[in-house]
Amino acid sequence: MKSRTKVVVIGGGIAGCSTLYHLTQEGWTDVVLVERNELTSGTTWHSAAQVTNFGMTQTMVGLKSHSIKLYNELANDPDYPINYHHGDGGIRLANTPEQMQGYRHFASMARGMGVDFEIIDPEECARRHPLISTERLLGGLWDPMDGDIDPAQLCQALARRARNAGAEVYRNTPVTGLTQHKDDTWTVHTEHGDIDCDIVVNACGYRVNEVGAMMGVHHPVASMEHQYFLTEPIQQIVDFGKRVPLLRCPIDDFYSRQEKQGLLVGFYEQDCRTWGLDGIDPNFVNALCPDDVERVMPVLENVFKRMPVLAEIGIHTIVNGPITYTIDGAPLVGPIPGKRNAFCIIGLRAGLGEGGGHGWLLAQQIVHGEACYDTWVIDPRRFAGHTNVELTALKAIEDYQNEFRFHFPHEHRPAGRPAKTTPLTPVLAAEGAEFTVVNGWERVDYIKPSPDFHPSLSFNFDEAFDIIGAEVRNVAENVGLTEVNGFNRIEITGADRHAFLDRMFCGTVTKRDGRVGLGYLLNHHGCIKGEATVANLPASDRGPARVWYGSAAASELHDMDWLKAHLRPDEDVQLRSLTNDQTILVLAGPKARDVLSACARGDWSRDAFPWLSVRECFVGFAPATVLGVSFSGELAYEIHVPNASLYAAYLALRAAGQAHGLRLFGARAVDSMRMEKGFLHWKADLLTEFDPFETGLAKFVKLDKGDFVGKAALVQRQAQGLGKSLVTLKINATHAPARGGASVMQDGKVVGTISSADWGYRTGLNLAYAFMTPALAEIGTKLHLDMYGDLIEVEVIAPSPYDPGFARMRA
């Protein structure tokens, strides 16, 4: 066994084997995989092994397409072919118009990734799958590439190719400990000796937190028992003459695929069960949980109605084994939060079908620092520290119970709520607030007209449309107040703080005390890594001279890791998170200055406190730090308040606002207003796939300043010209907004992709941002949008259609 290597991958299932193979494909061959038993002895061996192309984001569709292409290549390898039933086709059933509308959106989104889904009616569903009933059926989504694969053969084939490229695989080699050294390298301790390495990858399936504990981290992954049956041979399948398609049924909570001349039928029962939360037997190897047929009987009754033949066929085998879930159902693939040179590829509940793509994207991140797609949807840093075992288990149960039911827009499922709150959460609830969830925080979405107000789940504009419009109107005409909790705030101190930030941002960020700037951070490929405001606070009785770095709530762990990774040993810079200590109250509207002046001493006039200023003060008697910035396009103030004083500040603002028509507003109103102003959203419009020139942020780039992270790559990208251009679109529709991922079309070809969209109440426009082919980015260009299956006319318009001169913000 080697004593030194570049990467050690821990775990020999699909996650580990795929990562090892793809590392060699990216050019790193001095890599090792260690497995405590035999390859595929965890969850992989008993996987139902379905390989679908369906995904609810373009990243997921892209990685699944890679899996299918790779598996097809492996199946056709003349030296080592494997069993892969490719292209059997699969149907996802639906029994409501809303589900069908969702499928049409996902088909539009997949179109932009070169994947063609088909929306079919009940009769066509039954024609393609002769065993199903059309009772309670409206139709389905057809995936022509759907299939299944032999799990053990797949992993062995990947391991074989990795070995042939120079990688090594050590079976029956349990890891007993992990030690990280001062230079951030690792020693992997095993029963057969130590391996020193640069990078460690946790690919340990349901034992993920055993290895996580060796690093001192906990991953939000929990296992669920999952049962499927293998039936006796079915004569109708024999007579069909070809393999029957796969079936996934959100109506009756089951799936099926052909297995030999019978079916494999799996269940997602409501009375489901977690597994292994209190530890896992070391001898649980190639093992299963005890059968529990009674648990799935309620589901089975409906399955018999959907597929009557099953009521007449015997059960050959019952499989009940653990599968892993994360807190939101999507895998964790990427850097481990708070650790250097440590990655994970875990929580792969659909591991066999997706694992080829997950290993592909992870290997790119390890070798190149970034993948070809923006991987935030699977990034382990998308969750902060609230994701304990109990919360993860609750969300895993909820996700299991809704396995084939996609999330609708503005749907927030109830399990594990409220996870993170402020002193104002119950106060705002009493005011009628409906809450959304941002990184675990309960944030006001809008104010309900009555306690029993519950909008329907739909991709169309819902019953809250006019309510949100009234909130926007009051902000535009009077003044509104909302809470923005969880906003990422890092306090940066030290003599070298400005030099450090100058190196991190691609533009010039102000160093003047009392002033605020906005800037963008790039990765080493010259593409967008982050967006942040920088507020310069002079020394006071509240602290030394310091910078407040503020960014999106979801970026809390992401941005801290990025900043820490670029600190130099000789720099006098200290970073301290204030995210959980303070909360923002946003005061917005033309009367905002009047309200603030009525409850905070000092001169708040335009001359004394202009736009992009920062000042410490007291709101009432609550200590506060006020920033003159706006995400709404109106005159606005961010009022940062310690949580202990938050209620007092809120009461002072409400009292001062009574004379000025102050009303509460929420996040949906904010999103509408930011769309009208041309303001971008991190991880919707600000993506690692595009540079600042492509994203329309050229004014924030200063190539003539000193060196900054990503500069050399950005200069090279600029010389190559634009690959895409972010544009603002006006949509000729009033019934629904566009949704992220939808395809912009010209003459039947995809020429752009929607990044975000919303109705603009102040402009009366249905708006969207889209990354387009640059030749079609000219203002006035007319195209079509594949919007839920209909081609809707869209037009490229100038950005910031509301107050393009920004006069209202500066008032």
PDB file of N, CA and C in Angstrom, residues 584-589 592-594 596 604-605 609 626-630 634-639 811:
ATOM      1  N   ILE A 584     -31.159  42.561  10.025  1.00  0.00           N
ATOM      2  CA  ILE A 584     -31.421  43.795   9.289  1.00  0.00           C
ATOM      3  C   ILE A 584     -32.921  44.089   9.270  1.00  0.00           C
ATOM      4  N   LEU A 585     -33.255  45.332   9.557  1.00  0.00           N
ATOM      5  CA  LEU A 585     -34.580  45.868   9.271  1.00  0.00           C
ATOM      6  C   LEU A 585     -34.428  46.801   8.080  1.00  0.00           C
ATOM      7  N   VAL A 586     -35.180  46.540   7.013  1.00  0.00           N
ATOM      8  CA  VAL A 586     -35.114  47.378   5.820  1.00  0.00           C
ATOM      9  C   VAL A 586     -36.283  48.351   5.831  1.00  0.00           C
ATOM     10  N   LEU A 587     -35.962  49.613   5.715  1.00  0.00           N
ATOM     11  CA  LEU A 587     -36.936  50.694   5.644  1.00  0.00           C
ATOM     12  C   LEU A 587     -36.841  51.266   4.233  1.00  0.00           C
ATOM     13  N   ALA A 588     -37.916  51.175   3.439  1.00  0.00           N
ATOM     14  CA  ALA A 588     -37.835  51.538   2.025  1.00  0.00           C
ATOM     15  C   ALA A 588     -39.041  52.342   1.600  1.00  0.00           C
ATOM     16  N   GLY A 589     -38.789  53.360   0.778  1.00  0.00           N
ATOM     17  CA  GLY A 589     -39.852  54.177   0.215  1.00  0.00           C
ATOM     18  C   GLY A 589     -39.517  55.650   0.318  1.00  0.00           C
ATOM     19  N   ALA A 592     -39.042  57.085   3.744  1.00  0.00           N
ATOM     20  CA  ALA A 592     -38.153  56.366   4.661  1.00  0.00           C
ATOM     21  C   ALA A 592     -37.320  57.334   5.500  1.00  0.00           C
ATOM     22  N   ARG A 593     -36.828  58.411   4.876  1.00  0.00           N
ATOM     23  CA  ARG A 593     -36.004  59.369   5.630  1.00  0.00           C
ATOM     24  C   ARG A 593     -36.813  60.022   6.748  1.00  0.00           C
ATOM     25  N   ASP A 594     -38.086  60.301   6.490  1.00  0.00           N
ATOM     26  CA  ASP A 594     -38.928  60.908   7.515  1.00  0.00           C
ATOM     27  C   ASP A 594     -39.089  59.984   8.715  1.00  0.00           C
ATOM     28  N   LEU A 596     -37.031  57.467   9.633  1.00  0.00           N
ATOM     29  CA  LEU A 596     -35.763  57.313  10.340  1.00  0.00           C
ATOM     30  C   LEU A 596     -35.440  58.556  11.158  1.00  0.00           C
ATOM     31  N   TRP A 604     -30.255  63.185   8.937  1.00  0.00           N
ATOM     32  CA  TRP A 604     -30.394  62.138   7.939  1.00  0.00           C
ATOM     33  C   TRP A 604     -30.732  62.715   6.566  1.00  0.00           C
ATOM     34  N   SER A 605     -30.463  63.998   6.381  1.00  0.00           N
ATOM     35  CA  SER A 605     -30.752  64.620   5.092  1.00  0.00           C
ATOM     36  C   SER A 605     -29.875  64.019   4.007  1.00  0.00           C
ATOM     37  N   PHE A 609     -26.321  62.477   4.835  1.00  0.00           N
ATOM     38  CA  PHE A 609     -26.256  61.014   4.758  1.00  0.00           C
ATOM     39  C   PHE A 609     -26.694  60.586   3.359  1.00  0.00           C
ATOM     40  N   VAL A 626     -26.619  51.906  10.292  1.00  0.00           N
ATOM     41  CA  VAL A 626     -27.488  52.176   9.153  1.00  0.00           C
ATOM     42  C   VAL A 626     -26.656  52.303   7.875  1.00  0.00           C
ATOM     43  N   LEU A 627     -27.060  51.549   6.837  1.00  0.00           N
ATOM     44  CA  LEU A 627     -26.443  51.647   5.521  1.00  0.00           C
ATOM     45  C   LEU A 627     -27.453  52.248   4.550  1.00  0.00           C
ATOM     46  N   GLY A 628     -27.023  53.235   3.793  1.00  0.00           N
ATOM     47  CA  GLY A 628     -27.881  53.826   2.778  1.00  0.00           C
ATOM     48  C   GLY A 628     -27.776  53.064   1.475  1.00  0.00           C
ATOM     49  N   VAL A 629     -28.414  51.907   1.396  1.00  0.00           N
ATOM     50  CA  VAL A 629     -28.405  51.064   0.199  1.00  0.00           C
ATOM     51  C   VAL A 629     -29.825  50.594  -0.078  1.00  0.00           C
ATOM     52  N   SER A 630     -30.054  50.137  -1.303  1.00  0.00           N
ATOM     53  CA  SER A 630     -31.404  49.750  -1.686  1.00  0.00           C
ATOM     54  C   SER A 630     -31.372  48.583  -2.653  1.00  0.00           C
ATOM     55  N   GLU A 634     -36.003  52.030  -4.431  1.00  0.00           N
ATOM     56  CA  GLU A 634     -36.526  53.210  -3.757  1.00  0.00           C
ATOM     57  C   GLU A 634     -35.493  53.715  -2.750  1.00  0.00           C
ATOM     58  N   LEU A 635     -35.693  54.925  -2.255  1.00  0.00           N
ATOM     59  CA  LEU A 635     -34.889  55.381  -1.129  1.00  0.00           C
ATOM     60  C   LEU A 635     -35.034  54.350  -0.013  1.00  0.00           C
ATOM     61  N   ALA A 636     -33.917  53.870   0.508  1.00  0.00           N
ATOM     62  CA  ALA A 636     -34.008  52.778   1.480  1.00  0.00           C
ATOM     63  C   ALA A 636     -32.809  52.766   2.400  1.00  0.00           C
ATOM     64  N   TYR A 637     -33.014  52.183   3.578  1.00  0.00           N
ATOM     65  CA  TYR A 637     -31.957  52.044   4.578  1.00  0.00           C
ATOM     66  C   TYR A 637     -31.951  50.613   5.102  1.00  0.00           C
ATOM     67  N   GLU A 638     -30.754  50.046   5.173  1.00  0.00           N
ATOM     68  CA  GLU A 638     -30.562  48.795   5.904  1.00  0.00           C
ATOM     69  C   GLU A 638     -30.178  49.166   7.330  1.00  0.00           C
ATOM     70  N   ILE A 639     -30.977  48.734   8.288  1.00  0.00           N
ATOM     71  CA  ILE A 639     -30.731  49.059   9.690  1.00  0.00           C
ATOM     72  C   ILE A 639     -30.302  47.778  10.391  1.00  0.00           C
ATOM     73  N   ALA A 811     -32.552  59.876  -3.759  1.00  0.00           N
ATOM     74  CA  ALA A 811     -33.340  61.054  -3.350  1.00  0.00           C
ATOM     75  C   ALA A 811     -32.995  61.519  -1.931  1.00  0.00           C
TER      76      ALA A 811
END
